[in-house]
CSV table of C-alpha atoms in Angstrom, one decimal:
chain,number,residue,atom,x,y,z
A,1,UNK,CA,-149.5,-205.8,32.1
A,2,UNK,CA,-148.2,-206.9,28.8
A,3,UNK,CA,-145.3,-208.0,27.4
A,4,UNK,CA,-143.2,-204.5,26.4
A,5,UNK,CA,-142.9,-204.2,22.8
A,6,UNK,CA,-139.9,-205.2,20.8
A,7,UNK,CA,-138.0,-202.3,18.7
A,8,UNK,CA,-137.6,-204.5,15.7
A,9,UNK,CA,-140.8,-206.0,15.5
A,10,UNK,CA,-142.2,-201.9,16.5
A,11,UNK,CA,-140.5,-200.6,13.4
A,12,UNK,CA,-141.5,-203.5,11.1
A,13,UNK,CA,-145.0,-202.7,12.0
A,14,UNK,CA,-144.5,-199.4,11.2
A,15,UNK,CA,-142.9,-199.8,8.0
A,16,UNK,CA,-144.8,-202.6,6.6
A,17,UNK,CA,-147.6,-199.8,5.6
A,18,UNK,CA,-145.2,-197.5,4.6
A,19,UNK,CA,-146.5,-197.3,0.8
A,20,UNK,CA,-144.3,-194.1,-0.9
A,21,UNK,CA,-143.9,-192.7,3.1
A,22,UNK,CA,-139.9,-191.3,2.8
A,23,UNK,CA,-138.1,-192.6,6.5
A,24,UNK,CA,-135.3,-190.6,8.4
A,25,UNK,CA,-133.8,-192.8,10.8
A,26,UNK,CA,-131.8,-191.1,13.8
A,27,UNK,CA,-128.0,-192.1,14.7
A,28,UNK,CA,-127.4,-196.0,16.8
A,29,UNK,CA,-129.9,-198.3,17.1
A,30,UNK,CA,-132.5,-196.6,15.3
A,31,UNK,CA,-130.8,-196.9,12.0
A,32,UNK,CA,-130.1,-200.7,12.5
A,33,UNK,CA,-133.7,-201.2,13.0
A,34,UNK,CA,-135.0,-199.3,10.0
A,35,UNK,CA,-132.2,-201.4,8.1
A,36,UNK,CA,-133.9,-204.6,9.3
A,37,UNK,CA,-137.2,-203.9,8.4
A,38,UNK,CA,-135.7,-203.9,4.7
A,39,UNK,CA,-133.2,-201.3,3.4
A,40,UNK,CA,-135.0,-199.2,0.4
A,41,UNK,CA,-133.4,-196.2,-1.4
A,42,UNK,CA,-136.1,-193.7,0.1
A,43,UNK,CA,-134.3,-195.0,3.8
A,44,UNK,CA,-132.7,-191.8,4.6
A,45,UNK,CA,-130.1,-193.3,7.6
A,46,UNK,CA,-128.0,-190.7,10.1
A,47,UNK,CA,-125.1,-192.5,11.5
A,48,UNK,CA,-124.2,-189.4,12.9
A,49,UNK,CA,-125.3,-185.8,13.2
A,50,UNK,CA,-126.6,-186.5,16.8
A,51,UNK,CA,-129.9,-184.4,17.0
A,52,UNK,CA,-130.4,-183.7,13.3
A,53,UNK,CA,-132.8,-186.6,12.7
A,54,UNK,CA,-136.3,-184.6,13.1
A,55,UNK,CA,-134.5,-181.5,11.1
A,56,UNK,CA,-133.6,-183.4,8.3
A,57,UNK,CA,-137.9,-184.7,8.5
A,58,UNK,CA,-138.8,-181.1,8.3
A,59,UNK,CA,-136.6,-180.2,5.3
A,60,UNK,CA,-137.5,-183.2,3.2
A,61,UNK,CA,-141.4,-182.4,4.7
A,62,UNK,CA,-141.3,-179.1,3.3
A,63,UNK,CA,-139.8,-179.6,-0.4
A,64,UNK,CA,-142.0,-182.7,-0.5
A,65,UNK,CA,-145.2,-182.0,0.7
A,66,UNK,CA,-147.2,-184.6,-1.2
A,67,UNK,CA,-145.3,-187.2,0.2
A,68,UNK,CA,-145.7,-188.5,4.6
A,69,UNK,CA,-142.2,-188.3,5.7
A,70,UNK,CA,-141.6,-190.2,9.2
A,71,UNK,CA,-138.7,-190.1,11.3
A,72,UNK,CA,-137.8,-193.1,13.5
A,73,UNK,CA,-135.7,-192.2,16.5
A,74,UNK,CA,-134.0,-192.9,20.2
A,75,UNK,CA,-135.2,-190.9,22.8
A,76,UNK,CA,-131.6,-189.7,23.6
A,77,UNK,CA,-131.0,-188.6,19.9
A,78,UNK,CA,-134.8,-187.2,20.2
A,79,UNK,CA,-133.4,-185.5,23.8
A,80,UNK,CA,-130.4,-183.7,21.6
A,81,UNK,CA,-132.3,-182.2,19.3
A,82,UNK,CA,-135.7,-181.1,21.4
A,83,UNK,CA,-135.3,-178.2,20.0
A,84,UNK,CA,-136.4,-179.0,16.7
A,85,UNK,CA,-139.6,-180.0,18.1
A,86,UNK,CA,-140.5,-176.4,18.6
A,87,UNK,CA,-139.3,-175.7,15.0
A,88,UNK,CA,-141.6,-178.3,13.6
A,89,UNK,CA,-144.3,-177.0,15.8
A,90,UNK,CA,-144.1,-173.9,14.9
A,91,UNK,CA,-143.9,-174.7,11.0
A,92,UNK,CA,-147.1,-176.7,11.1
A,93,UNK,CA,-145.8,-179.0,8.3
A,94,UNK,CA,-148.6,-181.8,7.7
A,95,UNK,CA,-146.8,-184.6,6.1
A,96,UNK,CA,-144.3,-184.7,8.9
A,97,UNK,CA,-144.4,-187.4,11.8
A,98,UNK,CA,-142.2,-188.3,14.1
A,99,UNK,CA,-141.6,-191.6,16.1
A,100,UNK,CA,-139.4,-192.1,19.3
A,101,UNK,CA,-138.0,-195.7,20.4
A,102,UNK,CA,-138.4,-195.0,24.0
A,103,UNK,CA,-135.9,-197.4,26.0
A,104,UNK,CA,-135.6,-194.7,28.5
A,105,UNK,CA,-131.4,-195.0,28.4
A,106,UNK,CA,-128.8,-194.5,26.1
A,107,UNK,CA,-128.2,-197.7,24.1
A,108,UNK,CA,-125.6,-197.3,22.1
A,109,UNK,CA,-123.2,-196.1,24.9
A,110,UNK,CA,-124.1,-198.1,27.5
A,111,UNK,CA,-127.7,-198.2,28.5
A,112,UNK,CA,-127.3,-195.5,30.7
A,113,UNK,CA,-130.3,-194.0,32.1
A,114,UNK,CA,-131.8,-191.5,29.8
A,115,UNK,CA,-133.9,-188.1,30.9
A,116,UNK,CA,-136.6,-189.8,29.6
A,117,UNK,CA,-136.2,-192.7,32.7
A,118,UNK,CA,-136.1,-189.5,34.8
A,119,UNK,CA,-139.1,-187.9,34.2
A,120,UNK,CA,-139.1,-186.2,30.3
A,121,UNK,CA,-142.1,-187.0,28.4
A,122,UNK,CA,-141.1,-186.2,24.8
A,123,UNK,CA,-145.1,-186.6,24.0
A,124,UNK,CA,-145.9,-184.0,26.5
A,125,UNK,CA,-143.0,-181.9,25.2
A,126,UNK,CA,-144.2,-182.4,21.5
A,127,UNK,CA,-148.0,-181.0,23.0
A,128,UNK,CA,-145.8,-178.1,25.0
A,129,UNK,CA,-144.2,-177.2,21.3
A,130,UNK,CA,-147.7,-176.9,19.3
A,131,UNK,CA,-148.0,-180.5,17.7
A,132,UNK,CA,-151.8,-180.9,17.1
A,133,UNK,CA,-151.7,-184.2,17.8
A,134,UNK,CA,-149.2,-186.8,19.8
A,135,UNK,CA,-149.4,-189.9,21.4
A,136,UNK,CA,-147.8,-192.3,23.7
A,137,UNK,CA,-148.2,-196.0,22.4
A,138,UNK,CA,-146.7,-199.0,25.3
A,139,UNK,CA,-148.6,-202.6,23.8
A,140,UNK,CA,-149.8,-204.0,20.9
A,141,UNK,CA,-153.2,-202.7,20.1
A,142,UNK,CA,-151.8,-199.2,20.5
A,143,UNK,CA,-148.9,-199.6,17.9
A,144,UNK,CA,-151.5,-201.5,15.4
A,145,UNK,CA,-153.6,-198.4,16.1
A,146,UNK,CA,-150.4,-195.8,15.2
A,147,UNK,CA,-149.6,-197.6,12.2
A,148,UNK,CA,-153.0,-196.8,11.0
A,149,UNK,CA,-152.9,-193.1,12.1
A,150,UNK,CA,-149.4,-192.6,10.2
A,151,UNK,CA,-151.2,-193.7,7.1
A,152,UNK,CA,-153.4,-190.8,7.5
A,153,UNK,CA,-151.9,-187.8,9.4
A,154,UNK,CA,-149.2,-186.4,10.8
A,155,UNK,CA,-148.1,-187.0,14.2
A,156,UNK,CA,-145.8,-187.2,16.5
A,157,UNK,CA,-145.4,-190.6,18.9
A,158,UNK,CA,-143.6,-192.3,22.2
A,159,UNK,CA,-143.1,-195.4,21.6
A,160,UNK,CA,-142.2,-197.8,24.8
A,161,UNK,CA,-139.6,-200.6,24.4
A,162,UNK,CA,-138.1,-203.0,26.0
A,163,UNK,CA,-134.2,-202.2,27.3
A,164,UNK,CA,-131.7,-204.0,25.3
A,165,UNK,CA,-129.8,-204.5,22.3
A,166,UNK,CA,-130.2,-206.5,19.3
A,167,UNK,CA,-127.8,-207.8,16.9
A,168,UNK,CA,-127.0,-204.7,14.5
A,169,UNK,CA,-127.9,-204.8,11.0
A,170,UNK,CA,-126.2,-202.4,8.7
A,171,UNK,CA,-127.1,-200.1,5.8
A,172,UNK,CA,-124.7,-198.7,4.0
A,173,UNK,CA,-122.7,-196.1,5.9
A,174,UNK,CA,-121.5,-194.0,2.7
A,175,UNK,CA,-123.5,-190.4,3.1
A,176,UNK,CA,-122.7,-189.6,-0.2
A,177,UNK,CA,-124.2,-192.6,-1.5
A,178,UNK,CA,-127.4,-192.6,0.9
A,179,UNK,CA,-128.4,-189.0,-0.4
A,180,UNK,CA,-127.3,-189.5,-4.0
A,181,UNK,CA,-130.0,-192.9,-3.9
A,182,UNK,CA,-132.3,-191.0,-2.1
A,183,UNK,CA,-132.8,-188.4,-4.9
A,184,UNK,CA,-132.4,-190.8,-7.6
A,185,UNK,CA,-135.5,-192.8,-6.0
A,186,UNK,CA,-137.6,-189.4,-6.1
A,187,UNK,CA,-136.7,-188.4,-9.8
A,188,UNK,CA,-134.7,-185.4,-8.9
A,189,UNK,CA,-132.2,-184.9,-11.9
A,190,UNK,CA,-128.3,-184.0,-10.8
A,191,UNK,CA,-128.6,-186.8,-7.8
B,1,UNK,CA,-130.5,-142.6,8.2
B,2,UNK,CA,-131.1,-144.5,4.7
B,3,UNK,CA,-131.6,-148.1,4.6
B,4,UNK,CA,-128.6,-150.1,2.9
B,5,UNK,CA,-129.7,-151.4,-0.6
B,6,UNK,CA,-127.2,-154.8,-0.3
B,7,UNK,CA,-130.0,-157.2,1.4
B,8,UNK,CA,-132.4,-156.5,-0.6
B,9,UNK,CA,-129.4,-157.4,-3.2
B,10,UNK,CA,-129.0,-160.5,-1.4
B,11,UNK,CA,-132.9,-161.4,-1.3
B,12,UNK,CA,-132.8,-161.0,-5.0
B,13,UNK,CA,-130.0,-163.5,-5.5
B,14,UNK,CA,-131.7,-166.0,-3.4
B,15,UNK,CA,-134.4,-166.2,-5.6
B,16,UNK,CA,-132.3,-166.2,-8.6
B,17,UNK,CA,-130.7,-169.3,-7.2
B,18,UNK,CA,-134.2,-170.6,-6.8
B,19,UNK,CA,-133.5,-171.0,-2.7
B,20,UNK,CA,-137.1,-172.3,-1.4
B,21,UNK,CA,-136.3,-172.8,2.3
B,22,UNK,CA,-134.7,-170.3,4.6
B,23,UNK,CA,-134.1,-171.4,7.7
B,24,UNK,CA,-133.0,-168.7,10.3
B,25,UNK,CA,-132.3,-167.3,13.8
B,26,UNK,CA,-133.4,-163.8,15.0
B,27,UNK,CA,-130.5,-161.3,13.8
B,28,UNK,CA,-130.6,-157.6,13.3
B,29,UNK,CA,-128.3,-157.9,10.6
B,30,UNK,CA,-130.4,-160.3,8.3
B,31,UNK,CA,-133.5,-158.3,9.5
B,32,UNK,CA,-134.2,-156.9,6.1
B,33,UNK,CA,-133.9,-160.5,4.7
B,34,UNK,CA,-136.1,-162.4,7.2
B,35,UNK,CA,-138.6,-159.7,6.4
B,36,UNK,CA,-138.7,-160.3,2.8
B,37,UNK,CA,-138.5,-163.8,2.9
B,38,UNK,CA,-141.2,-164.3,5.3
B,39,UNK,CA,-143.3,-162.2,2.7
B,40,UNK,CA,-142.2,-164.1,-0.5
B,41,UNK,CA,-144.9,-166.8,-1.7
B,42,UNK,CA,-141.7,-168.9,-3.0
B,43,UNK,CA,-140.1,-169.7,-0.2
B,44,UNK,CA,-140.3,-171.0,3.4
B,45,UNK,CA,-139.1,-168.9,6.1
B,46,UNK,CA,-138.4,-171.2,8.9
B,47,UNK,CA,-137.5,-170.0,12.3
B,48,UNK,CA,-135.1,-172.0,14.2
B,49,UNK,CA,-134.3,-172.8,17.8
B,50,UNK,CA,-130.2,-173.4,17.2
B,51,UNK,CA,-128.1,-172.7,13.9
B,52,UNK,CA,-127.8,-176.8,14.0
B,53,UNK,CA,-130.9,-177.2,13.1
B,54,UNK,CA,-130.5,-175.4,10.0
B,55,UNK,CA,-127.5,-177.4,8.4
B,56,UNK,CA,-130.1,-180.1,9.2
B,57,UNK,CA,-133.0,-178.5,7.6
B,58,UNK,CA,-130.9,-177.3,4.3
B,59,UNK,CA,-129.9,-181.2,4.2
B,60,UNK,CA,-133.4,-182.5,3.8
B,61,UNK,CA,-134.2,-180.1,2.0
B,62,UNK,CA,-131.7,-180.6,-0.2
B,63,UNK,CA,-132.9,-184.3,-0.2
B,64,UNK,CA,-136.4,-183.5,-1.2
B,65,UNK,CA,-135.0,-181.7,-4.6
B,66,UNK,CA,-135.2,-177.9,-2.8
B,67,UNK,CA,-132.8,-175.5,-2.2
B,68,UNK,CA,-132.5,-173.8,1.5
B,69,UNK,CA,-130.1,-171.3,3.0
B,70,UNK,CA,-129.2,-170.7,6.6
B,71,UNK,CA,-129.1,-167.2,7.9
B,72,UNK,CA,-127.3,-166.6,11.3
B,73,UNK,CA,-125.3,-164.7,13.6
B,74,UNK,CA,-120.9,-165.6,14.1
B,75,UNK,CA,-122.0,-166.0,17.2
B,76,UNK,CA,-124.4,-169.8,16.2
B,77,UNK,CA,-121.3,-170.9,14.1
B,78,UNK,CA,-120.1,-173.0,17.2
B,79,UNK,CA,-123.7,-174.2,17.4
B,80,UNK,CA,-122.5,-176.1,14.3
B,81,UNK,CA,-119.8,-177.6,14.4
B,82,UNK,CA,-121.0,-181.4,14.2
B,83,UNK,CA,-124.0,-180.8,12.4
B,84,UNK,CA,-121.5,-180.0,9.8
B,85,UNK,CA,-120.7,-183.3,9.3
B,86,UNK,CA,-124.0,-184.2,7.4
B,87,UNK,CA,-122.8,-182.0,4.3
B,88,UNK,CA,-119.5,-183.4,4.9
B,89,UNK,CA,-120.5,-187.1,4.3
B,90,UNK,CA,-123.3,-186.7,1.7
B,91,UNK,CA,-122.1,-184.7,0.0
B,92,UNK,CA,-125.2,-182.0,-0.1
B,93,UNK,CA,-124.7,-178.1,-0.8
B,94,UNK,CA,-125.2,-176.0,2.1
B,95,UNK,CA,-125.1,-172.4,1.9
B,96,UNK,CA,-124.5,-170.0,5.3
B,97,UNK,CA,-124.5,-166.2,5.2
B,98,UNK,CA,-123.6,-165.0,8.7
B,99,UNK,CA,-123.4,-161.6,9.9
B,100,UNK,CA,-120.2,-161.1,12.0
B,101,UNK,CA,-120.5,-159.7,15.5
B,102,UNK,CA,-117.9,-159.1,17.7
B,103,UNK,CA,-115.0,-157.9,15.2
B,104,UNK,CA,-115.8,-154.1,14.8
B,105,UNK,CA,-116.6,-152.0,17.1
B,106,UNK,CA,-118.1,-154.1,18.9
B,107,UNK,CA,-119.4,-152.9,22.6
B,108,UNK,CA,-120.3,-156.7,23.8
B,109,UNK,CA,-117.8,-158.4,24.7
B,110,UNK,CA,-119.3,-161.9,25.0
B,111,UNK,CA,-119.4,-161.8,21.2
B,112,UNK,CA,-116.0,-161.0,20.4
B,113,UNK,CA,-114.5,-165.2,20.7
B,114,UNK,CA,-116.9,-166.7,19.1
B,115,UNK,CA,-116.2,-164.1,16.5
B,116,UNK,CA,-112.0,-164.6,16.8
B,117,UNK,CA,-113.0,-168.3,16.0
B,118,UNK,CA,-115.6,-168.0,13.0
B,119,UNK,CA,-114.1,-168.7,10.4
B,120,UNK,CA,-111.5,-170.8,11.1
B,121,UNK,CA,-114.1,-173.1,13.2
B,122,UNK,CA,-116.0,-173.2,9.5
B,123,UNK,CA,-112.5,-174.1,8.0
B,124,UNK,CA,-111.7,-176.4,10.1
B,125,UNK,CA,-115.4,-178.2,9.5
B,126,UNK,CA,-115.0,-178.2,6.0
B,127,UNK,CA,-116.8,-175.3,5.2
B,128,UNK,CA,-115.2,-172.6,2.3
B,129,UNK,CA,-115.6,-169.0,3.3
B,130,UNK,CA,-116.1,-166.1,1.4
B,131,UNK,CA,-116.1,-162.5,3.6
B,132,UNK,CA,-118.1,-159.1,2.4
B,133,UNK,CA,-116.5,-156.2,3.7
B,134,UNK,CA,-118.0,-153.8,1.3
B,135,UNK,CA,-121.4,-153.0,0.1
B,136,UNK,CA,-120.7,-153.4,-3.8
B,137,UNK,CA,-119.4,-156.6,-3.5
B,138,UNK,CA,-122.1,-158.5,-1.4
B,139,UNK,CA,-124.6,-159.7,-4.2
B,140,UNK,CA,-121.8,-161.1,-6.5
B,141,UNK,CA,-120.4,-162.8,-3.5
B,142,UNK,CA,-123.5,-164.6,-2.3
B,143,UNK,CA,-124.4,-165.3,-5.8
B,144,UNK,CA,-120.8,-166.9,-6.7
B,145,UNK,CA,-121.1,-168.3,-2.8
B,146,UNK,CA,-124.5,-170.0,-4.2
B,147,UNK,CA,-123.1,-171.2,-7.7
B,148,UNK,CA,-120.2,-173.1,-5.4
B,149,UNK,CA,-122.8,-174.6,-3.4
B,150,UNK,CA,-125.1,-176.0,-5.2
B,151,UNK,CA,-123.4,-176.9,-8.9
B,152,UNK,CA,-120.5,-178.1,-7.0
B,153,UNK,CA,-122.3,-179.8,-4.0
B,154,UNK,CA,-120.1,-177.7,-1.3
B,155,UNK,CA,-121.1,-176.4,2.3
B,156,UNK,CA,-120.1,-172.6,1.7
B,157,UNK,CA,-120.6,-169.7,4.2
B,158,UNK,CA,-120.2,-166.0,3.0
B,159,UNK,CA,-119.4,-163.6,6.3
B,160,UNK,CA,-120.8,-160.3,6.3
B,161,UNK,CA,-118.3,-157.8,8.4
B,162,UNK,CA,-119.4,-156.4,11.2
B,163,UNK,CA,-118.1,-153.4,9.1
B,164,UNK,CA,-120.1,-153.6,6.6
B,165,UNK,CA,-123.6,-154.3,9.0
B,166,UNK,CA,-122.9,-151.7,11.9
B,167,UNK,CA,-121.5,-151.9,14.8
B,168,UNK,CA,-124.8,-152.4,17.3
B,169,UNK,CA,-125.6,-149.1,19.5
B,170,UNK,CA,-126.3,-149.7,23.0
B,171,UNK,CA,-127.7,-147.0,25.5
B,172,UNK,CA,-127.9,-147.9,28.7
B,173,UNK,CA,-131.0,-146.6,30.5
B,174,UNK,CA,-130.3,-142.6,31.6
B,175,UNK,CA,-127.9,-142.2,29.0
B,176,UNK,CA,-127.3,-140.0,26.3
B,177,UNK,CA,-126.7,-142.0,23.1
């Protein structure tokens, strides 16, 4: 079996083909890695708003559909907001795709054991919810092969990584200031 | 019985305030509204799991350059409650009309605390309430409730009374309504 994957080096992989894709990062460890792959005014980070991360995706999806918009999230923050998942399915938006860290425990608290270490498969539960296509990606050639689909469609991924933490890197924190940059980088007059 | 002319009032505001997103839970109340949303080429009905995911919604939306509105029940507003903190931080409009359950008439009584806590739970979250108790007042509400919103970037939630809706009818198998 192969080495499990590292979160940083999972999200830089992911990012470094990026182009004009717009990222929503979910709340904890998530955030810090998006922020280490290089923080960009079309980073939209949660440090907070537990759940909201694949909500936020859809909105942004829907008032920019010429743009890919990918969410990057933990599997508990993915857990709190499953519900969304059926939302998304059901709205069929095309530029949308979602990707869950998968440490199966909850990092930022304690590396408890997650649901996902008890049996939940968010991929399945993605398929259960009307998402055309998902995808569960644990070594290398899988993740080079994801990077490629997100350049192309919309999709919703599990992505397996190794337990633990790594030193935090942090974007700026000011919500205010994160959405104000965030519609200045896409031209929207009155940021 | 004639239909009430205020949601189709309120439908016409919305798209006056160029609102392109309406995210929403099933509620007899907004019925009208859902129904002509779903049916206008301009915006994007979309039907929600949890009221949460609609403060999220509106705040991508509002992201993205688009303008969304969350329709729901007094009964979600606790579904909300930390959600609430995304227009707190950034800063982005957010714009709730809820139909209040629970306060007139009312023959459920699992509605009525959620509904003795409504709007003081949006208070207490930030949020600026307006409340409709009359017919004629309605669309200027929602459209002053909509100005607030989005010119002044504020979360704002305009109640509509249970008084104003109708109190729901239930009849129980066997008997006479």
């Amino acid at each position: 079996m192969s080495e499990a994957l590292d979160r940083r080096a999972v999200v830089a992989t992911l990012l470094a083909g990026r182009d004009d894709a717009l990222v929503v990062s979910g709340l904890g460890s998530a955030t810090y890695d998006v922020a280490a792959a290089g923080d960009r005014a079309e980073n939209f980070y949660l440090w907070g708003a537990m759940g909201g991360a694949a909500m936020v995706g859809l909105g942004l999806a829907l008032a920019q559909p010429t743009r890919r918009v990918l969410v990057i999230t933990g599997d508990g923050e993915m857990l709190m907001g499953m519900g969304g998942l059926a939302t998304i399915g059901a709205s069929q938006a095309e530029n949308l795709s979602i990707v869950v860290l998968d440490n199966r425990s909850f990092g930022e608290t304690g590396a408890q054991a997650s649901h996902t270490a008890h049996g939940t498969d968010l991929a399945l539960v993605a398929a259960g919810c009307g998402w055309r296509e998902t995808r569960r990606v644990a070594d290398q050639a899988g993740l080079v092969g994801l990077a490629a689909a997100l350049r192309t469609r919309a999709l919703f991924a599990v992505v397996e990584i190794a337990p633990g933490e790594k030193p935090r890197v942090l974007p700026p924190r000011h919500g205010a200031l994160l959405a104000a940059r965030f519609r200045t980088a896409l031209w929207i007059s009155d940021p | 019985m004639t239909e009430p002319e205020w949601p189709d009032e309120v439908f016409a505001v919305l798209r006056e305030a160029d609102i392109q997103q309406v995210g929403y839970v099933p509620d007899a109340g907004h019925a009208r509204l859902i129904a002509r949303a779903l049916a206008e080429p301009s915006m994007r009905a979309v039907v929600l799991t949890t009221e949460e995911e609609g403060i999220a919604l509106a705040t991508g939306a509002w992201l993205g350059g688009a303008r969304a509105v969350l329709l729901m029940q007094s009964s979600g507003v606790g579904n909300c409650v930390n959600m609430l903190s995304l227009p707190a931080n950034c800063r982005t409009p957010l714009l709730l009309l809820v139909t209040m359950r629970g306060e007139w008439g009312e023959f459920n009584p699992w509605q009525v605390p959620m509904a003795r806590a409504t709007e003081q739970v949006l208070r207490a979250a930030g949020v600026l309430v307006h409340r409709a108790d009359h017919a004629g007042e309605v669309a200027e509400m929602v459209r002053a409730a909509a100005a607030l919103a989005f010119a002044s970037c504020e979360a704002v939630a305009v109640l509509f009374s249970q008084r104003l809706i109708g109190a729901k009818v239930f009849v129980a198998a066997g008997e006479k309504s």
